[in-house]
XYZ file of N, CA, C and O in Angstrom:
876
model
N -67.908 -142.331 -85.071
C -66.975 -141.904 -86.574
C -67.070 -140.405 -86.233
O -65.731 -140.158 -87.039
N -67.427 -139.376 -86.003
C -66.789 -138.204 -85.454
C -65.589 -138.070 -84.822
O -64.709 -137.288 -85.107
N -65.426 -139.040 -83.381
C -64.465 -138.760 -82.987
C -62.928 -139.221 -83.439
O -61.893 -138.408 -83.586
N -63.307 -140.458 -84.535
C -61.974 -140.901 -84.999
C -61.221 -139.977 -86.118
O -60.146 -139.901 -86.282
N -62.293 -139.104 -87.062
C -61.542 -137.870 -87.601
C -60.792 -136.992 -86.746
O -59.680 -136.245 -87.296
N -60.984 -136.648 -85.334
C -60.147 -135.759 -84.490
C -58.841 -136.514 -84.208
O -58.562 -135.316 -83.325
N -58.990 -137.867 -83.894
C -57.636 -138.030 -82.811
C -56.301 -138.426 -83.869
O -56.700 -138.237 -85.165
N -55.273 -137.991 -83.309
C -54.223 -138.506 -83.962
C -53.521 -139.814 -83.997
O -52.518 -140.214 -84.689
N -54.340 -140.768 -83.188
C -53.584 -141.986 -83.081
C -54.931 -143.070 -83.453
O -55.900 -142.664 -83.518
N -54.583 -144.289 -83.987
C -55.533 -144.962 -84.107
C -56.747 -145.376 -83.552
O -56.654 -145.552 -82.108
N -57.682 -145.517 -83.538
C -58.931 -146.269 -82.903
C -59.468 -147.533 -83.809
O -59.337 -148.133 -84.775
N -59.523 -148.685 -83.020
C -59.510 -150.156 -82.844
C -61.244 -150.722 -82.882
O -61.514 -150.005 -81.410
N -61.701 -150.732 -83.598
C -63.025 -151.099 -83.223
C -63.492 -152.608 -83.192
O -62.959 -153.651 -83.607
N -63.813 -153.313 -81.643
C -63.675 -154.377 -81.304
C -65.181 -154.627 -81.295
O -66.247 -154.140 -80.745
N -65.488 -156.352 -81.294
C -66.611 -156.865 -80.848
C -66.339 -158.483 -80.760
O -65.353 -158.921 -80.994
N -67.632 -159.108 -80.155
C -67.370 -160.522 -80.174
C -68.618 -161.376 -81.116
O -68.247 -161.682 -81.945
N -69.754 -160.715 -80.708
C -71.117 -161.160 -81.402
C -71.917 -160.077 -81.412
O -71.886 -158.972 -80.984
N -73.017 -160.303 -82.007
C -73.970 -159.242 -82.530
C -75.190 -159.372 -80.876
O -75.960 -160.558 -81.287
N -75.091 -158.314 -79.848
C -75.998 -158.459 -78.656
C -77.325 -159.084 -79.072
O -78.164 -159.572 -78.813
N -77.641 -157.948 -79.940
C -78.958 -158.117 -80.376
C -79.794 -158.969 -80.723
O -80.577 -159.555 -80.711
N -78.476 -159.193 -82.386
C -79.179 -160.554 -82.689
C -79.311 -161.797 -81.913
O -80.171 -162.708 -82.161
N -78.213 -162.004 -80.519
C -78.179 -163.246 -79.784
C -79.671 -163.097 -79.126
O -79.907 -163.989 -78.955
N -79.839 -162.040 -78.955
C -80.921 -161.976 -77.858
C -82.641 -162.524 -79.166
O -82.539 -163.258 -78.146
N -82.238 -162.056 -79.851
C -83.360 -162.525 -80.625
C -83.630 -163.833 -80.931
O -84.387 -164.595 -80.963
N -81.897 -164.519 -81.426
C -81.893 -166.202 -82.061
C -82.388 -166.783 -80.159
O -82.860 -167.823 -79.998
N -82.246 -166.173 -79.177
C -82.261 -167.345 -77.970
C -83.877 -166.678 -77.462
O -84.297 -167.787 -77.084
N -84.638 -165.606 -78.206
C -86.127 -165.850 -77.929
C -86.806 -166.841 -78.622
O -87.845 -167.239 -78.416
N -85.772 -167.286 -79.675
C -86.492 -168.037 -80.584
C -85.903 -169.544 -80.165
O -86.255 -170.298 -81.266
N -85.085 -169.553 -79.038
C -84.647 -170.780 -78.789
C -83.231 -171.644 -79.359
O -83.085 -172.950 -79.561
N -82.740 -170.357 -80.545
C -81.900 -170.576 -81.377
C -80.370 -171.063 -80.663
O -79.303 -171.669 -81.123
N -80.164 -170.095 -79.581
C -78.941 -169.292 -79.482
C -78.899 -169.674 -77.661
O -79.193 -168.339 -77.041
N -78.539 -170.252 -76.940
C -78.098 -170.578 -75.670
C -79.177 -170.000 -75.071
O -80.495 -169.860 -75.305
N -78.673 -169.193 -73.869
C -79.794 -168.567 -72.779
C -79.573 -167.077 -73.030
O -78.592 -166.383 -73.573
N -80.028 -166.231 -72.298
C -80.122 -164.731 -72.307
C -78.801 -164.107 -71.407
O -78.721 -164.745 -70.257
N -78.175 -162.939 -72.231
C -76.823 -162.786 -71.027
C -77.468 -161.658 -70.682
O -76.672 -160.826 -69.395
N -78.674 -160.936 -70.986
C -78.663 -159.526 -70.314
C -80.026 -159.478 -69.332
O -80.143 -160.921 -69.321
N -79.974 -158.352 -68.718
C -80.738 -158.928 -67.323
C -81.877 -158.199 -67.314
O -82.640 -157.542 -67.014
N -82.917 -159.102 -68.298
C -84.163 -158.676 -68.045
C -84.653 -159.131 -66.734
O -84.523 -159.999 -66.081
N -85.817 -157.834 -66.877
C -87.052 -158.449 -65.477
C -87.738 -159.452 -65.954
O -88.168 -159.962 -66.729
N -88.128 -160.542 -65.054
C -88.875 -161.497 -64.736
C -90.136 -161.262 -64.158
O -90.137 -160.689 -63.023
N -91.133 -161.758 -64.449
C -91.944 -162.131 -63.452
C -93.049 -163.436 -63.951
O -93.572 -164.223 -64.898
N -93.454 -163.610 -62.497
C -94.327 -165.101 -62.842
C -95.815 -164.927 -63.162
O -96.177 -164.197 -63.058
N -95.917 -165.835 -64.203
C -97.514 -165.517 -64.782
C -98.803 -165.606 -63.714
O -99.773 -165.148 -63.463
N -97.974 -166.728 -62.469
C -99.403 -166.655 -61.960
C -99.195 -166.003 -60.684
O -99.936 -165.183 -59.832
N -98.039 -165.840 -60.023
C -97.815 -165.459 -58.556
C -97.053 -163.836 -58.646
O -97.431 -163.015 -57.868
N -96.658 -163.648 -60.129
C -96.297 -161.948 -59.775
C -95.091 -161.637 -59.737
O -95.016 -160.561 -59.793
N -94.665 -162.890 -59.025
C -92.956 -162.326 -58.347
C -92.045 -161.865 -59.415
O -91.969 -162.944 -60.489
N -91.624 -160.967 -59.277
C -90.593 -160.248 -60.212
C -89.151 -160.517 -59.485
O -88.781 -160.405 -58.494
N -88.200 -160.644 -60.386
C -86.840 -161.136 -60.305
C -86.200 -160.246 -61.507
O -86.583 -159.754 -62.443
N -84.925 -160.571 -62.032
C -83.989 -160.305 -62.717
C -83.042 -161.180 -63.492
O -82.667 -162.257 -62.019
N -82.633 -161.364 -64.272
C -81.779 -162.211 -65.198
C -80.282 -161.918 -64.521
O -80.267 -160.603 -64.613
N -79.590 -162.856 -64.606
C -78.258 -162.354 -64.466
C -77.818 -161.533 -65.703
O -77.463 -161.950 -66.887
N -76.587 -160.270 -65.175
C -76.326 -159.920 -66.095
C -74.674 -160.254 -66.978
O -73.689 -160.134 -65.687
N -74.300 -160.855 -68.199
C -73.409 -161.470 -68.743
C -73.121 -160.429 -69.376
O -72.072 -160.268 -70.022
N -73.921 -159.500 -70.387
C -73.678 -158.774 -71.492
C -72.169 -158.145 -71.212
O -71.301 -157.748 -72.400
N -72.150 -157.017 -70.208
C -70.775 -156.146 -70.435
C -69.686 -157.042 -70.465
O -69.052 -156.843 -71.044
N -69.604 -158.006 -69.814
C -68.600 -158.620 -69.408
C -67.934 -159.317 -71.131
O -67.127 -159.396 -71.678
N -68.916 -160.002 -71.428
C -68.967 -160.776 -72.708
C -68.721 -159.971 -74.005
O -67.783 -160.624 -74.753
N -69.545 -158.983 -73.936
C -69.292 -158.302 -75.177
C -68.397 -157.063 -75.182
O -68.357 -156.391 -76.297
N -68.249 -156.788 -74.031
C -67.619 -155.181 -74.263
C -65.810 -155.714 -73.482
O -65.058 -155.351 -74.220
N -66.057 -156.018 -72.239
C -64.689 -156.563 -71.676
C -63.986 -156.983 -72.371
O -62.752 -156.676 -72.295
N -64.444 -158.616 -72.375
C -63.697 -159.607 -72.398
C -63.152 -159.210 -74.304
O -61.724 -159.258 -74.360
N -64.150 -158.810 -75.017
C -63.155 -158.088 -76.669
C -62.311 -157.170 -76.428
O -61.031 -157.449 -76.667
N -62.667 -156.288 -75.199
C -61.170 -155.155 -75.327
C -59.446 -155.971 -74.677
O -59.000 -155.692 -75.284
N -60.016 -156.854 -73.957
C -58.540 -157.510 -73.619
C -58.208 -158.398 -74.690
O -57.204 -158.476 -74.356
N -58.543 -159.183 -75.147
C -58.376 -159.838 -76.141
C -57.646 -158.885 -77.283
O -56.483 -159.321 -77.781
N -58.202 -157.860 -77.386
C -57.535 -157.139 -78.755
C -56.328 -156.674 -77.610
O -55.491 -156.050 -78.848
N -55.987 -155.958 -76.661
C -55.036 -155.551 -76.258
C -53.893 -156.557 -76.343
O -52.861 -156.501 -76.287
N -54.169 -158.028 -76.253
C -53.678 -159.173 -76.355
C -52.526 -159.349 -77.639
O -51.706 -159.668 -77.866
N -53.782 -158.932 -79.152
C -53.313 -159.118 -79.844
C -52.849 -158.086 -80.536
O -51.524 -158.349 -81.262
N -52.921 -156.898 -79.886
C -52.242 -155.477 -80.279
C -50.315 -155.825 -79.923
O -49.392 -155.561 -80.220
N -50.098 -156.456 -78.163
C -48.987 -156.746 -77.822
C -48.544 -158.242 -78.803
O -47.278 -158.369 -78.089
N -49.184 -159.020 -79.842
C -48.689 -159.873 -80.006
C -48.727 -160.992 -78.912
O -47.386 -161.931 -79.213
N -49.381 -161.057 -78.199
C -49.060 -162.312 -77.117
C -49.876 -163.518 -77.204
O -51.047 -162.928 -77.549
N -49.306 -164.461 -77.147
C -49.973 -165.887 -77.018
C -49.999 -166.084 -75.740
O -51.196 -167.027 -75.313
N -49.442 -165.896 -75.096
C -49.305 -166.172 -73.425
C -48.438 -165.154 -72.761
O -47.789 -164.613 -73.538
N -48.836 -164.635 -71.326
C -48.184 -163.446 -70.494
C -46.815 -163.422 -70.510
O -46.201 -164.565 -70.010
N -46.172 -162.145 -71.172
C -44.298 -162.247 -70.903
C -44.396 -161.687 -69.682
O -45.268 -160.965 -68.890
N -43.419 -162.291 -68.888
C -42.704 -161.618 -67.479
C -43.086 -160.227 -67.193
O -43.376 -159.582 -66.403
N -42.330 -159.412 -68.460
C -42.294 -158.196 -68.463
C -43.359 -157.007 -68.870
O -42.936 -156.182 -69.287
N -44.798 -157.741 -68.991
C -45.329 -157.115 -70.094
C -46.331 -156.213 -69.002
O -46.499 -156.665 -67.633
N -46.602 -154.763 -69.638
C -46.883 -153.878 -68.513
C -47.948 -153.268 -69.293
O -47.711 -152.351 -70.200
N -49.291 -152.973 -69.440
C -50.171 -152.416 -69.823
C -51.057 -151.208 -68.672
O -51.179 -151.924 -68.104
N -51.074 -150.065 -69.334
C -51.942 -149.235 -68.763
C -52.908 -148.742 -69.491
O -53.194 -148.180 -70.468
N -54.170 -148.767 -68.841
C -55.313 -148.622 -69.512
C -55.813 -147.469 -69.022
O -56.782 -147.544 -68.027
N -56.446 -146.314 -69.776
C -57.408 -145.246 -69.472
C -58.765 -145.276 -69.703
O -58.972 -145.889 -70.518
N -59.236 -145.521 -68.427
C -60.747 -145.413 -67.874
C -61.512 -143.924 -68.310
O -60.911 -143.295 -67.565
N -62.502 -144.060 -69.139
C -63.254 -142.723 -69.020
C -64.233 -142.462 -67.922
O -65.620 -142.527 -68.193
N -63.725 -142.727 -66.534
C -64.582 -142.622 -65.698
C -64.246 -141.329 -64.948
O -63.352 -141.080 -64.397
N -65.612 -140.694 -64.559
C -65.323 -139.360 -63.714
C -65.563 -139.547 -62.146
O -65.712 -140.798 -62.217
N -65.091 -138.638 -61.676
C -65.125 -138.348 -60.256
C -66.390 -138.449 -59.207
O -66.114 -139.544 -58.418
N -67.476 -138.390 -60.042
C -68.846 -138.674 -59.193
C -69.103 -140.142 -59.944
O -70.217 -140.665 -59.462
N -68.449 -141.097 -60.218
C -68.139 -142.455 -60.579
C -67.294 -143.145 -59.602
O -67.011 -144.443 -60.214
N -66.748 -142.911 -58.843
C -65.436 -143.519 -58.760
C -66.599 -145.158 -57.672
O -65.176 -145.912 -57.866
N -67.689 -145.663 -57.532
C -67.855 -146.661 -57.295
C -67.545 -147.595 -58.312
O -67.116 -148.509 -58.449
N -67.236 -147.044 -59.763
C -66.772 -148.090 -60.985
C -65.514 -148.323 -61.055
O -64.951 -148.943 -62.066
N -64.573 -147.689 -60.365
C -63.077 -148.007 -59.976
C -62.836 -149.456 -59.547
O -63.489 -149.695 -58.712
N -62.562 -150.470 -60.664
C -62.078 -151.704 -60.363
C -60.629 -152.006 -60.630
O -60.172 -151.229 -61.652
N -60.055 -153.029 -60.240
C -58.864 -153.583 -60.736
C -59.341 -154.631 -61.982
O -60.211 -155.247 -61.962
N -58.511 -154.422 -62.705
C -58.498 -155.068 -64.076
C -58.213 -156.503 -63.551
O -57.721 -156.741 -62.951
N -59.139 -157.528 -64.652
C -59.152 -158.512 -64.067
C -57.660 -159.247 -64.665
O -57.304 -160.467 -64.350
N -57.612 -158.509 -65.721
C -55.839 -159.068 -66.743
C -54.698 -158.467 -65.516
O -54.639 -157.964 -65.583
N -54.132 -159.612 -65.273
C -53.015 -159.204 -64.248
C -51.646 -158.210 -64.988
O -51.472 -157.153 -63.885
N -51.481 -158.231 -66.207
C -50.543 -157.277 -66.411
C -50.964 -155.722 -66.720
O -50.723 -154.871 -67.388
N -52.556 -155.616 -66.837
C -53.212 -154.336 -67.200
C -53.235 -153.539 -65.903
O -54.082 -154.156 -64.985
N -52.916 -152.661 -65.675
C -53.427 -151.424 -64.741
C -54.291 -150.506 -65.220
O -54.179 -149.756 -66.210
N -55.512 -150.400 -64.710
C -56.507 -149.726 -64.880
C -56.029 -147.987 -64.466
O -55.629 -147.864 -63.392
N -56.514 -147.156 -65.168
C -56.091 -145.306 -64.891
C -57.322 -144.588 -65.101
O -58.025 -144.803 -66.143
N -57.402 -144.070 -64.249
C -58.581 -142.872 -64.066
C -58.396 -141.772 -64.249
O -58.110 -141.200 -63.061
N -57.612 -140.927 -65.268
C -57.313 -139.926 -65.339
C -58.238 -138.281 -64.841
O -57.916 -137.369 -64.134
N -59.501 -138.700 -65.238
C -60.172 -137.609 -64.948
C -60.924 -137.818 -62.981
O -61.066 -136.890 -62.876
N -60.743 -138.488 -62.363
C -61.217 -138.998 -61.232
C -59.985 -138.040 -60.581
O -60.139 -137.476 -59.727
N -58.154 -138.663 -61.461
C -57.480 -137.918 -60.845
C -57.069 -136.427 -60.886
O -56.571 -135.663 -60.336
N -58.178 -135.932 -61.989
C -57.977 -134.268 -62.150
C -59.121 -133.625 -61.491
O -59.287 -132.640 -61.743
N -59.751 -134.732 -60.887
C -61.176 -134.094 -60.092
C -62.179 -133.434 -60.517
O -62.862 -132.452 -60.858
N -62.848 -134.468 -61.979
C -63.514 -133.771 -62.985
C -64.484 -134.959 -63.003
O -64.333 -136.299 -63.174
N -65.377 -133.852 -62.766
C -67.120 -134.863 -62.776
C -67.479 -135.071 -64.366
O -67.459 -134.472 -65.174
N -68.682 -135.412 -64.118
C -69.398 -135.778 -65.612
C -70.176 -134.796 -66.405
O -70.158 -134.201 -67.208
N -70.634 -133.976 -65.257
C -71.006 -132.544 -65.535
C -70.009 -131.628 -66.061
O -70.110 -130.696 -67.214
N -68.916 -131.649 -65.656
C -67.603 -130.951 -65.647
C -67.183 -131.135 -67.369
O -66.854 -130.262 -68.659
N -66.830 -132.540 -67.819
C -66.916 -133.046 -69.116
C -67.913 -132.623 -69.948
O -67.490 -131.822 -71.016
N -69.376 -132.284 -70.011
C -70.293 -131.744 -70.294
C -70.073 -130.140 -70.952
O -70.224 -130.001 -72.075
N -69.425 -129.679 -70.072
C -69.553 -128.418 -69.903
C -68.150 -128.067 -70.626
O -68.177 -126.819 -71.456
N -66.879 -128.853 -70.818
C -65.617 -128.831 -71.612
C -66.282 -128.933 -72.900
O -65.872 -128.413 -73.691
N -66.918 -129.862 -73.537
C -67.405 -130.262 -74.431
C -68.152 -128.979 -74.983
O -67.880 -128.658 -76.291
N -69.107 -128.370 -74.436
C -69.655 -127.187 -74.951
C -69.170 -126.328 -75.169
O -69.172 -125.428 -76.019
N -67.890 -125.825 -74.406
C -67.402 -124.451 -74.303
C -66.172 -124.590 -75.565
O -66.268 -123.474 -76.247
N -65.829 -125.782 -75.969
C -64.815 -126.109 -76.657
C -65.800 -126.505 -78.151
O -65.462 -126.553 -79.531
N -67.250 -126.094 -78.641
C -68.217 -126.436 -79.567
C -67.877 -127.981 -80.129
O -68.185 -128.389 -81.309
N -68.005 -129.014 -78.741
C -68.112 -130.264 -79.706
C -69.587 -130.645 -79.347
O -70.364 -130.329 -78.655
N -70.081 -131.736 -80.291
C -71.136 -132.240 -79.705
C -71.252 -132.871 -78.305
O -70.644 -133.691 -78.035
N -72.933 -132.839 -78.009
C -72.940 -133.387 -76.636
C -73.008 -134.873 -76.850
O -73.818 -135.598 -77.778
N -71.825 -135.742 -75.896
C -71.624 -137.045 -76.332
C -73.392 -137.830 -75.576
O -73.643 -137.418 -74.925
N -73.711 -139.042 -75.668
C -74.929 -139.685 -75.774
C -74.243 -140.978 -74.823
O -72.970 -140.784 -74.651
N -75.298 -141.466 -73.814
C -74.659 -142.596 -72.905
C -74.295 -143.752 -73.934
O -74.887 -144.028 -74.550
N -73.253 -144.160 -73.475
C -72.905 -145.342 -74.134
C -73.745 -146.841 -73.737
O -73.276 -147.484 -72.778
N -75.112 -147.242 -73.894
C -75.825 -148.058 -73.809
C -76.775 -148.886 -75.125
O -77.266 -147.938 -75.720
N -77.242 -149.755 -74.790
C -77.891 -150.764 -75.890
C -79.242 -149.734 -75.691
O -79.934 -149.832 -74.537
N -79.959 -149.512 -76.782
C -81.726 -149.070 -76.255
C -82.219 -149.705 -75.780
O -83.139 -149.310 -75.008
N -82.175 -151.425 -75.540
C -82.756 -152.241 -75.434
C -82.509 -152.486 -73.967
O -82.929 -153.445 -73.055
N -81.698 -151.615 -73.128
C -80.989 -152.129 -72.248
C -82.015 -152.113 -70.669
O -82.452 -150.636 -70.728
N -82.199 -152.748 -70.077
C -83.048 -152.994 -68.852
C -83.123 -152.165 -67.697
O -83.596 -151.515 -67.524
N -81.955 -151.335 -67.521
C -81.352 -150.948 -66.885
C -81.552 -149.471 -66.920
O -81.113 -148.189 -66.360
N -81.896 -148.729 -68.448
C -82.480 -147.382 -68.148
C -83.291 -146.760 -67.411
O -84.178 -147.656 -67.032
N -83.260 -145.463 -67.154
C -84.169 -145.039 -65.783
C -84.979 -144.543 -66.929
O -85.583 -144.505 -68.389
N -86.427 -144.316 -66.117
C -87.231 -143.698 -67.058
C -87.289 -142.334 -68.060
O -88.111 -142.158 -69.259
N -86.695 -141.555 -67.714
C -86.047 -140.465 -67.995
C -85.347 -140.803 -69.990
O -85.458 -140.396 -70.762
N -84.384 -141.901 -69.403
C -83.857 -142.805 -70.569
C -85.159 -142.935 -71.621
O -84.586 -142.870 -73.063
N -85.839 -143.787 -71.137
C -86.911 -144.278 -72.081
C -87.748 -143.519 -72.752
O -87.626 -143.364 -74.138
N -87.989 -142.171 -72.102
C -88.449 -141.034 -72.731
C -87.492 -140.917 -73.769
O -88.265 -140.387 -74.781
N -86.266 -140.572 -73.521
C -85.534 -139.966 -74.771
C -85.678 -140.667 -76.226
O -85.315 -140.622 -77.159
N -85.215 -142.154 -75.741
C -85.516 -142.884 -76.595
C -87.013 -143.180 -77.477
O -86.745 -143.488 -78.920
N -87.474 -142.950 -76.758
C -88.932 -143.164 -77.478
C -89.284 -141.405 -78.531
O -90.044 -142.421 -79.117
N -88.665 -140.952 -78.344
C -88.578 -139.573 -79.446
C -87.894 -140.026 -80.551
O -88.652 -139.472 -81.582
N -87.234 -141.061 -80.877
C -86.682 -141.754 -81.571
C -87.693 -142.547 -82.408
O -87.815 -143.810 -82.013
N -88.602 -142.955 -83.438
C -89.436 -143.484 -84.008
C -88.589 -144.915 -84.228
O -89.044 -146.200 -83.731
N -87.497 -144.554 -84.820
C -86.773 -146.421 -85.337
C -86.448 -147.278 -84.003
O -86.111 -148.289 -83.908
N -85.641 -146.017 -83.186
C -85.325 -146.627 -82.024
C -86.381 -147.500 -81.029
O -86.498 -148.624 -80.846
N -87.395 -146.928 -80.973
C -88.727 -147.219 -80.253
C -88.880 -148.361 -80.704
O -89.818 -149.193 -79.800
N -88.986 -148.288 -82.280
C -90.071 -149.392 -82.769
C -89.302 -150.867 -82.377
O -89.624 -151.687 -81.810
N -87.674 -150.525 -82.512
C -86.626 -151.593 -81.650
C -87.339 -152.424 -80.581
O -86.609 -153.575 -80.677
N -87.394 -151.086 -79.692
C -87.428 -151.562 -78.028
C -88.410 -151.978 -78.059
O -88.607 -153.339 -77.559
N -89.833 -151.788 -78.644
C -91.123 -152.664 -78.405
C -91.047 -153.754 -78.984
O -91.302 -155.030 -78.355
N -90.160 -154.009 -80.338
C -89.866 -155.383 -81.246
C -89.489 -156.246 -79.915
O -89.664 -157.897 -79.828
N -88.071 -155.655 -79.440
C -87.513 -156.934 -78.414
C -88.162 -157.180 -77.146
O -88.216 -158.340 -76.845
N -88.960 -156.175 -76.821
C -89.953 -156.400 -75.729
C -90.955 -157.832 -75.818
O -90.935 -158.271 -74.773
N -91.498 -157.442 -76.747
C -92.466 -158.564 -77.487
C -91.539 -159.509 -77.566
O -92.452 -160.841 -77.493
N -90.541 -159.665 -78.437
C -89.960 -161.197 -78.645
C -89.629 -161.831 -77.456
O -89.505 -163.076 -77.464
N -89.005 -161.367 -76.446
C -88.660 -162.048 -75.007
C -89.610 -162.605 -74.218
O -89.466 -163.039 -73.317
N -91.030 -162.249 -74.508
C -92.014 -162.455 -73.638
C -92.200 -163.673 -72.999
O -92.010 -164.220 -71.831
N -92.871 -164.636 -74.030
C -93.137 -165.575 -73.330
C -92.425 -166.691 -74.175
O -91.970 -167.128 -75.289
N -91.394 -167.422 -73.026
C -89.984 -168.479 -72.795
C -90.870 -169.872 -72.648
O -89.584 -170.748 -72.983
N -91.659 -169.867 -71.889
C -92.237 -171.110 -71.600
C -92.150 -172.714 -72.817
O -92.082 -173.504 -72.654
N -92.088 -172.049 -73.777
C -92.111 -172.879 -75.498
C -90.984 -173.283 -75.704
O -90.877 -174.363 -76.344
N -89.678 -172.861 -74.892
C -88.311 -173.158 -74.944
C -88.089 -174.147 -73.895
O -86.727 -174.508 -73.387
N -89.357 -174.376 -73.051
C -88.689 -175.074 -71.557
C -87.698 -176.402 -71.854
O -86.849 -176.181 -71.104
N -88.037 -177.195 -72.719
C -87.055 -178.371 -73.128
C -85.754 -178.025 -73.303
O -85.180 -179.214 -73.178
N -85.561 -176.908 -73.811
C -84.185 -176.821 -74.533
C -83.419 -176.023 -73.283
O -82.106 -176.237 -73.206
N -83.993 -175.392 -72.212
C -83.404 -174.799 -71.081
C -83.580 -175.545 -69.897
O -84.483 -174.964 -68.780
N -83.826 -176.819 -69.374
C -83.974 -177.421 -68.576
C -83.664 -176.860 -67.129
O -83.899 -176.974 -66.024
N -82.034 -176.446 -67.366
C -81.781 -175.921 -66.014
C -82.195 -174.855 -65.453
O -81.556 -174.128 -64.458
N -82.859 -173.714 -66.563
C -82.884 -172.487 -66.063
C -84.426 -172.319 -65.352
O -85.739 -172.560 -66.416
N -84.336 -171.671 -64.197
C -85.719 -171.265 -63.648
C -86.859 -170.637 -64.165
O -87.981 -170.731 -63.930
N -85.929 -169.367 -64.483
C -86.542 -168.311 -64.753
C -86.892 -168.415 -66.384
O -87.959 -167.508 -66.862
N -87.409 -169.739 -67.055
C -87.468 -169.638 -68.277
C -88.827 -169.528 -68.629
O -89.693 -169.845 -69.635
N -89.496 -169.979 -67.238
C -91.321 -170.042 -67.376
C -91.881 -169.094 -67.037
O -92.840 -168.541 -67.092
N -90.823 -167.979 -66.500
C -91.282 -166.448 -66.077
C -91.393 -165.797 -67.456
O -90.518 -165.833 -68.852
N -92.450 -164.687 -67.354
C -92.824 -163.828 -68.561
C -91.130 -162.897 -68.528
O -91.117 -162.381 -67.466
N -90.818 -162.067 -69.662
C -90.012 -161.306 -69.623
C -89.717 -160.176 -69.969
O -90.668 -159.737 -71.189
N -89.285 -158.919 -69.537
C -89.683 -157.620 -69.870
C -88.293 -156.433 -69.839
O -87.666 -156.760 -69.080
N -88.380 -155.709 -70.403
C -87.449 -154.454 -70.762
C -87.809 -153.871 -69.241
O -86.787 -152.897 -69.005
N -88.958 -153.859 -68.642
C -89.178 -152.553 -67.877
C -89.871 -153.259 -67.032
O -90.129 -154.132 -66.343
N -88.894 -152.665 -65.493
C -89.265 -153.056 -64.231
C -90.696 -153.592 -63.540
O -91.062 -153.927 -62.529
N -91.756 -152.806 -64.323
C -93.084 -152.590 -63.713
C -93.300 -153.902 -64.190
O -94.473 -154.483 -63.718
N -92.719 -154.485 -65.318
C -93.563 -155.908 -65.679
C -94.672 -156.025 -66.656
O -95.150 -156.777 -66.712
N -94.671 -154.744 -67.206
C -95.682 -154.790 -68.417
C -94.905 -154.597 -69.697
O -93.926 -153.777 -69.801
N -95.818 -154.895 -70.635
C -95.256 -154.505 -71.926
C -94.884 -152.886 -72.243
O -95.178 -151.923 -71.594
N -93.462 -152.833 -72.635
C -92.882 -151.257 -72.649
C -93.720 -150.288 -73.118
O -93.667 -149.283 -73.130
N -94.456 -150.450 -74.059
C -95.466 -149.600 -75.165
C -96.584 -149.497 -73.938
O -97.394 -148.488 -74.398
N -96.790 -149.776 -72.762
C -97.733 -149.643 -72.133
C -97.316 -149.182 -70.644
O -98.353 -148.547 -69.434
N -96.289 -148.496 -70.557
C -95.436 -148.214 -69.410
C -95.636 -146.390 -69.474
O -95.907 -145.635 -70.555
N -96.022 -146.271 -68.015
C -96.405 -144.374 -68.161
C -94.763 -143.805 -67.416
O -93.903 -144.023 -66.261
N -94.086 -143.285 -68.587
C -93.116 -142.787 -68.084
C -92.646 -141.636 -67.284
O -91.606 -140.899 -66.546
N -93.767 -141.095 -67.159
C -93.803 -139.728 -66.602
C -94.309 -139.702 -65.240
O -94.353 -139.313 -64.241
N -94.430 -141.544 -64.895
C -95.212 -141.328 -63.426
C -94.110 -141.604 -62.574
O -92.711 -142.121 -62.809
N -94.527 -140.510 -61.771
C -93.177 -140.526 -60.293
C -92.962 -141.306 -59.513
O -93.936 -142.131 -59.036
N -91.785 -142.225 -59.357
C -91.673 -143.417 -58.309
C -90.483 -143.181 -57.335
O -89.445 -142.489 -57.895
N -90.488 -143.489 -56.518
C -89.217 -143.939 -55.927
C -88.095 -143.887 -56.176
O -87.159 -143.234 -55.735
N -87.719 -144.487 -57.148
C -86.711 -144.818 -57.425
C -86.667 -144.879 -58.888
O -85.406 -145.079 -59.812
N -87.193 -143.724 -59.726
C -86.894 -142.947 -60.815
C -85.264 -142.373 -61.008
O -85.116 -142.127 -61.901
N -84.912 -141.916 -60.154
C -83.562 -141.335 -60.260
C -82.565 -142.492 -60.034
O -81.364 -141.869 -60.383
N -82.728 -143.274 -59.739
C -81.719 -145.018 -59.415
C -80.969 -144.734 -60.967
O -82.285 -145.544 -61.441
N -79.964 -145.415 -60.693
C -79.641 -145.968 -62.215
C -79.353 -147.501 -61.549
O -77.988 -147.374 -60.800
N -79.693 -148.354 -61.825
C -80.020 -149.622 -61.229
C -77.931 -150.600 -61.937
O -77.834 -151.357 -60.850
N -78.248 -149.665 -62.785
C -76.398 -150.167 -63.600
C -75.483 -149.340 -63.098
O -74.253 -149.661 -63.520
N -75.720 -148.521 -61.963
C -74.422 -147.557 -61.993
C -74.000 -146.855 -62.832
O -72.829 -146.578 -62.953
N -74.530 -146.596 -64.102
C -74.058 -146.088 -65.034
C -72.889 -147.260 -65.866
O -72.013 -146.145 -66.760
N -72.595 -148.188 -65.637
C -71.483 -148.780 -65.660
C -71.218 -149.310 -67.503
O -70.281 -149.380 -67.804
N -72.655 -149.015 -68.154
C -72.540 -149.267 -69.335
C -72.002 -148.408 -70.474
O -71.857 -148.274 -71.247
């Protein structure tokens, strides 16, 4: 909302479905299976795994690509169609640079070209009096670091949402007849990699992988 008032060009808000509601519905066996990469733990062996991550593509990348088609008025690709898509990825995130799956769209990386890092962006925002931008990720994203979980916990409303989500996804064996092809459906699901309820996790405990971002900040 803040950014939209500062820009001279139109902002388009796109969506496909409500990811949060789809997860809650999936937890009740109402809507397919989970698309988020929740941590799984076998109730007997304790073996841990992760579900496949599909949410970024289905709920973010695909809707943006569809909006580009809509803006171009395309029902099918025209031979001379060319689109440059500017991606806000900084120099310290070069591992995220990718070729767009849509043939006529070329991803452009101006921050990388200008040798600008994430910290440079934050310094620039501070210098010119702009508010510090938050990371773009769901509050209940399993790829949060312990530091990010601590920040979310400071917001009572967001933390209550996280705890409720973590509890809702836990026991899926009650839906085993609906998802016969899913081996993970018998496992317990968790938001945190320790495989315990999120409100029981000690986020201050130091671990070797505390600084690792499993999602490589892609969201």
